[in-house]
Amino acid sequence: MTSQARPLRSVLYMPGSNARAIDKARTLDCDGVILDLEDAVAPDAKAEARRLVAEALKEGGFGHRFMIVRVNAADTDLHADDMALAAELSCDAVLIPKVNGAADVAAARERLPNTPLWAMMETPLAMLNAQAIATAGQSEGAGLSGFVMGTNDLAKDTGARLIAGRVPMVPWLATCVAAARAFGLEILDGVYNSLDDAEGFAAECAQGRDMGFDGKTLIHPRQLETCNTIFAPDPDEVAFARTIIAAFEEPENRSKGAIRIEGKMVERLHAEMAQRTVAKAGAIAARG
């Protein structure tokens, strides 16, 4: 399913070991939830997290929310148990951390042959191998479905600073967006760490939207409203998109490659973009 068919503006990390947080996710205005077995769970709570996540997904009640389970990395002694559990879960996708190359996707696919897989893009090797990761398994029809940027881990492993505007990160962000779009994957931006910096968070959401991300991963419910608003097409944008679509459907314009609309030259490619905008707005409206 493509990002045109469902909104993924806001995807909230929830610790798998926190039953109250998981329960609260059923009521929050987010498009997706990542039930985390990895970073958000203390080492001595891993088994309990698996139990709580399994119970929560079995119980259901998450409605429209796209449910992702993040397992522990393949180089840990937790990975095998997480993957065994994931094979039994009723979730929308399993998120694999520390993906470095196509071989990591293949290894995950061998354990989960029938489960949609997403990759955390959070290592220097992942940035160098973004295309190979995006295409892994495609010839067999068992490739990835999405990317999630892990900007904190990227900063840790590269020494790049997490500064306003993310100048050190922009090349990597753009590389991953290009790889995702070239091969039909969805892609989510990384988290914003400062809960008290509303202006900085809004600016980073706008940057991610403008770069082409489907949405952003979040660490707290207070970030939801801003994220949902920024990653949704605004009413004027939707109205103009509808105008473009209608104009190209006029009999006199159906054979034209470009037409003038409201003082702007608009090409067929803009009509395709307008269709995506309207589809996204419709999907958000249908979510209720």
Coordinates of N, CA, C and O in Angstrom, one line a residue, residues 13-88:
Y13 N 6.3 6.6 18.9 CA 7.0 5.5 19.6 C 6.3 5.3 21.0 O 6.1 6.2 21.7
M14 N 6.0 4.0 21.3 CA 5.5 3.6 22.6 C 6.4 2.5 23.2 O 6.6 1.5 22.6
P15 N 6.9 2.6 24.4 CA 7.6 1.6 25.1 C 6.8 0.3 25.2 O 5.7 0.4 25.8
G16 N 7.3 -0.8 24.7 CA 6.6 -2.0 24.8 C 6.3 -2.5 26.2 O 5.5 -3.3 26.5
S17 N 7.1 -2.0 27.2 CA 7.0 -2.4 28.6 C 6.1 -1.6 29.4 O 5.9 -1.8 30.5
N18 N 5.5 -0.6 28.7 CA 4.6 0.4 29.5 C 3.1 0.1 29.0 O 2.7 0.6 28.0
A19 N 2.4 -0.7 29.8 CA 1.1 -1.0 29.5 C 0.1 0.2 29.4 O -0.7 0.2 28.6
R20 N 0.3 1.1 30.3 CA -0.5 2.3 30.3 C -0.3 3.1 29.1 O -1.3 3.7 28.5
A21 N 0.9 3.3 28.6 CA 1.2 4.0 27.4 C 0.6 3.3 26.2 O 0.0 4.0 25.3
I22 N 0.7 2.0 26.1 CA 0.1 1.3 25.0 C -1.4 1.4 25.0 O -2.0 1.7 23.9
D23 N -2.0 1.4 26.1 CA -3.4 1.5 26.2 C -3.8 2.9 25.8 O -4.8 3.1 25.0
K24 N -3.1 3.9 26.2 CA -3.4 5.3 25.8 C -3.3 5.5 24.3 O -4.0 6.3 23.7
A25 N -2.4 4.8 23.6 CA -2.2 4.9 22.2 C -3.5 4.6 21.4 O -3.7 5.1 20.3
R26 N -4.4 3.9 22.0 CA -5.7 3.6 21.4 C -6.6 4.8 21.3 O -7.6 4.8 20.5
T27 N -6.3 5.9 22.0 CA -7.1 7.1 22.0 C -6.4 8.3 21.4 O -7.1 9.3 21.3
L28 N -5.2 8.2 21.0 CA -4.4 9.4 20.6 C -4.6 9.6 19.1 O -4.9 8.7 18.3
D29 N -4.5 10.9 18.7 CA -4.7 11.3 17.3 C -3.4 11.1 16.5 O -2.9 12.1 16.0
C30 N -3.0 9.9 16.4 CA -1.8 9.6 15.6 C -2.2 8.6 14.5 O -3.1 7.9 14.6
D31 N -1.4 8.7 13.4 CA -1.7 7.8 12.3 C -1.1 6.4 12.5 O -1.5 5.5 11.8
G32 N -0.1 6.4 13.3 CA 0.6 5.1 13.5 C 1.3 5.0 14.9 O 1.5 6.0 15.5
V33 N 1.6 3.8 15.3 CA 2.3 3.6 16.6 C 3.4 2.6 16.4 O 3.2 1.5 15.7
I34 N 4.5 2.9 16.9 CA 5.6 1.9 17.0 C 5.7 1.3 18.4 O 6.1 2.0 19.3
L35 N 5.3 0.1 18.5 CA 5.4 -0.6 19.8 C 6.9 -1.1 19.9 O 7.3 -2.0 19.2
D36 N 7.6 -0.5 20.8 CA 9.1 -0.6 20.8 C 9.6 -1.7 21.8 O 9.3 -1.7 23.0
L37 N 10.3 -2.7 21.2 CA 11.0 -3.7 22.1 C 12.4 -3.4 22.2 O 13.1 -4.0 23.0
E38 N 12.9 -2.3 21.6 CA 14.3 -2.0 21.5 C 14.7 -0.9 22.5 O 14.7 -1.1 23.7
D39 N 15.1 0.3 22.0 CA 15.7 1.3 22.8 C 14.9 1.8 24.0 O 15.4 2.2 25.0
A40 N 13.6 1.8 23.8 CA 12.7 2.3 24.9 C 12.5 1.4 26.0 O 11.8 1.7 27.0
V41 N 13.0 0.2 26.0 CA 12.8 -0.9 27.0 C 14.1 -1.2 27.7 O 15.1 -1.5 27.0
A42 N 14.0 -1.2 29.0 CA 15.2 -1.5 29.8 C 15.6 -3.0 29.6 O 14.7 -3.8 29.4
P43 N 16.9 -3.3 29.8 CA 17.3 -4.7 29.5 C 16.5 -5.7 30.4 O 16.2 -6.8 29.9
D44 N 16.2 -5.4 31.6 CA 15.5 -6.4 32.5 C 14.0 -6.4 32.2 O 13.3 -7.1 32.9
A45 N 13.5 -5.6 31.3 CA 12.1 -5.6 31.0 C 11.7 -6.1 29.6 O 10.6 -6.0 29.1
K46 N 12.7 -6.7 28.9 CA 12.5 -7.1 27.5 C 11.4 -8.2 27.4 O 10.5 -8.2 26.6
A47 N 11.5 -9.2 28.3 CA 10.5 -10.3 28.3 C 9.1 -9.8 28.6 O 8.1 -10.2 27.9
E48 N 9.0 -8.9 29.5 CA 7.7 -8.3 29.9 C 7.2 -7.5 28.7 O 6.0 -7.5 28.4
A49 N 8.1 -6.8 28.0 CA 7.6 -6.0 26.9 C 7.1 -6.9 25.8 O 6.0 -6.6 25.2
R50 N 7.7 -8.0 25.5 CA 7.2 -9.0 24.5 C 5.8 -9.4 24.9 O 4.9 -9.5 24.0
R51 N 5.6 -9.7 26.2 CA 4.3 -10.2 26.6 C 3.2 -9.1 26.5 O 2.1 -9.4 25.9
L52 N 3.5 -7.9 26.9 CA 2.6 -6.8 26.8 C 2.2 -6.5 25.4 O 1.1 -6.2 25.0
V53 N 3.2 -6.4 24.5 CA 3.0 -6.1 23.1 C 2.1 -7.2 22.4 O 1.1 -6.9 21.7
A54 N 2.4 -8.4 22.7 CA 1.6 -9.5 22.2 C 0.1 -9.4 22.7 O -0.8 -9.6 21.9
E55 N -0.1 -9.2 23.9 CA -1.4 -9.0 24.5 C -2.1 -7.8 23.9 O -3.3 -7.9 23.6
A56 N -1.4 -6.7 23.8 CA -2.1 -5.5 23.2 C -2.6 -5.7 21.8 O -3.7 -5.3 21.4
L57 N -1.7 -6.3 21.0 CA -2.1 -6.5 19.6 C -3.2 -7.6 19.5 O -4.1 -7.5 18.6
K58 N -3.2 -8.6 20.3 CA -4.3 -9.5 20.3 C -5.6 -8.9 20.7 O -6.6 -9.2 20.1
E59 N -5.5 -8.0 21.7 CA -6.7 -7.3 22.2 C -7.2 -6.4 21.1 O -8.4 -6.2 20.9
G60 N -6.3 -5.7 20.4 CA -6.7 -4.8 19.3 C -7.3 -3.5 19.9 O -6.9 -3.0 21.0
G61 N -8.2 -2.9 19.1 CA -8.7 -1.6 19.6 C -7.9 -0.4 19.1 O -8.2 0.7 19.6
F62 N -7.0 -0.6 18.2 CA -6.2 0.5 17.8 C -6.7 1.3 16.6 O -6.2 2.2 16.0
G63 N -7.9 0.8 16.1 CA -8.6 1.5 15.0 C -7.8 1.6 13.7 O -7.2 0.7 13.3
H64 N -7.8 2.9 13.2 CA -7.1 3.2 12.0 C -5.6 3.1 12.1 O -4.9 3.2 11.1
R65 N -5.0 3.1 13.3 CA -3.6 3.3 13.5 C -2.8 2.2 12.8 O -3.1 1.0 13.0
F66 N -1.7 2.6 12.1 CA -0.8 1.7 11.5 C 0.1 1.2 12.6 O 0.9 1.9 13.2
M67 N 0.1 -0.1 12.9 CA 0.8 -0.7 14.0 C 2.1 -1.4 13.6 O 2.1 -2.3 12.8
I68 N 3.2 -0.8 14.1 CA 4.5 -1.3 13.8 C 5.2 -1.9 15.1 O 5.0 -1.2 16.2
V69 N 5.8 -3.0 15.0 CA 6.6 -3.5 16.2 C 8.1 -3.4 15.8 O 8.5 -3.9 14.8
R70 N 8.9 -2.7 16.7 CA 10.3 -2.6 16.5 C 11.0 -3.6 17.3 O 10.9 -3.6 18.6
V71 N 11.7 -4.5 16.7 CA 12.5 -5.6 17.4 C 13.9 -5.1 17.7 O 14.3 -4.0 17.3
N72 N 14.6 -5.9 18.5 CA 16.0 -5.6 18.8 C 16.8 -6.1 17.6 O 16.5 -6.9 16.8
A73 N 18.0 -5.5 17.6 CA 18.9 -5.7 16.4 C 19.4 -7.1 16.3 O 19.5 -7.9 17.3
A74 N 19.8 -7.5 15.1 CA 20.2 -8.8 14.8 C 21.5 -9.2 15.5 O 21.8 -10.4 15.7
D75 N 22.3 -8.3 15.9 CA 23.6 -8.6 16.6 C 23.4 -8.7 18.1 O 24.4 -8.7 18.9
T76 N 22.1 -8.8 18.6 CA 21.9 -8.9 20.0 C 21.3 -10.3 20.3 O 20.8 -11.0 19.4
D77 N 21.4 -10.7 21.6 CA 20.8 -12.0 21.9 C 19.3 -12.0 22.2 O 18.7 -13.0 22.5
L78 N 18.7 -10.8 21.9 CA 17.3 -10.6 22.0 C 16.6 -10.8 20.7 O 15.4 -11.0 20.7
H79 N 17.3 -10.7 19.6 CA 16.7 -10.7 18.3 C 15.9 -11.9 17.9 O 14.8 -11.8 17.4
A80 N 16.4 -13.1 18.2 CA 15.8 -14.3 17.8 C 14.4 -14.4 18.5 O 13.4 -14.8 17.8
D81 N 14.3 -14.1 19.8 CA 13.1 -14.2 20.5 C 12.1 -13.2 20.0 O 10.9 -13.4 19.9
D82 N 12.6 -12.0 19.7 CA 11.7 -10.9 19.2 C 11.1 -11.3 17.8 O 10.0 -11.1 17.5
M83 N 12.0 -11.9 17.0 CA 11.5 -12.3 15.6 C 10.6 -13.5 15.7 O 9.6 -13.5 14.9
A84 N 10.8 -14.4 16.6 CA 9.8 -15.5 16.8 C 8.5 -15.0 17.2 O 7.5 -15.4 16.7
L85 N 8.5 -14.0 18.1 CA 7.2 -13.4 18.5 C 6.6 -12.6 17.3 O 5.4 -12.8 17.1
A86 N 7.4 -11.9 16.6 CA 6.9 -11.1 15.5 C 6.2 -11.9 14.5 O 5.2 -11.5 13.8
A87 N 6.7 -13.1 14.3 CA 6.1 -14.1 13.3 C 4.6 -14.4 13.7 O 3.8 -14.8 12.8
E88 N 4.3 -14.3 15.0 CA 3.0 -14.7 15.4 C 2.1 -13.5 15.6 O 0.9 -13.7 15.9

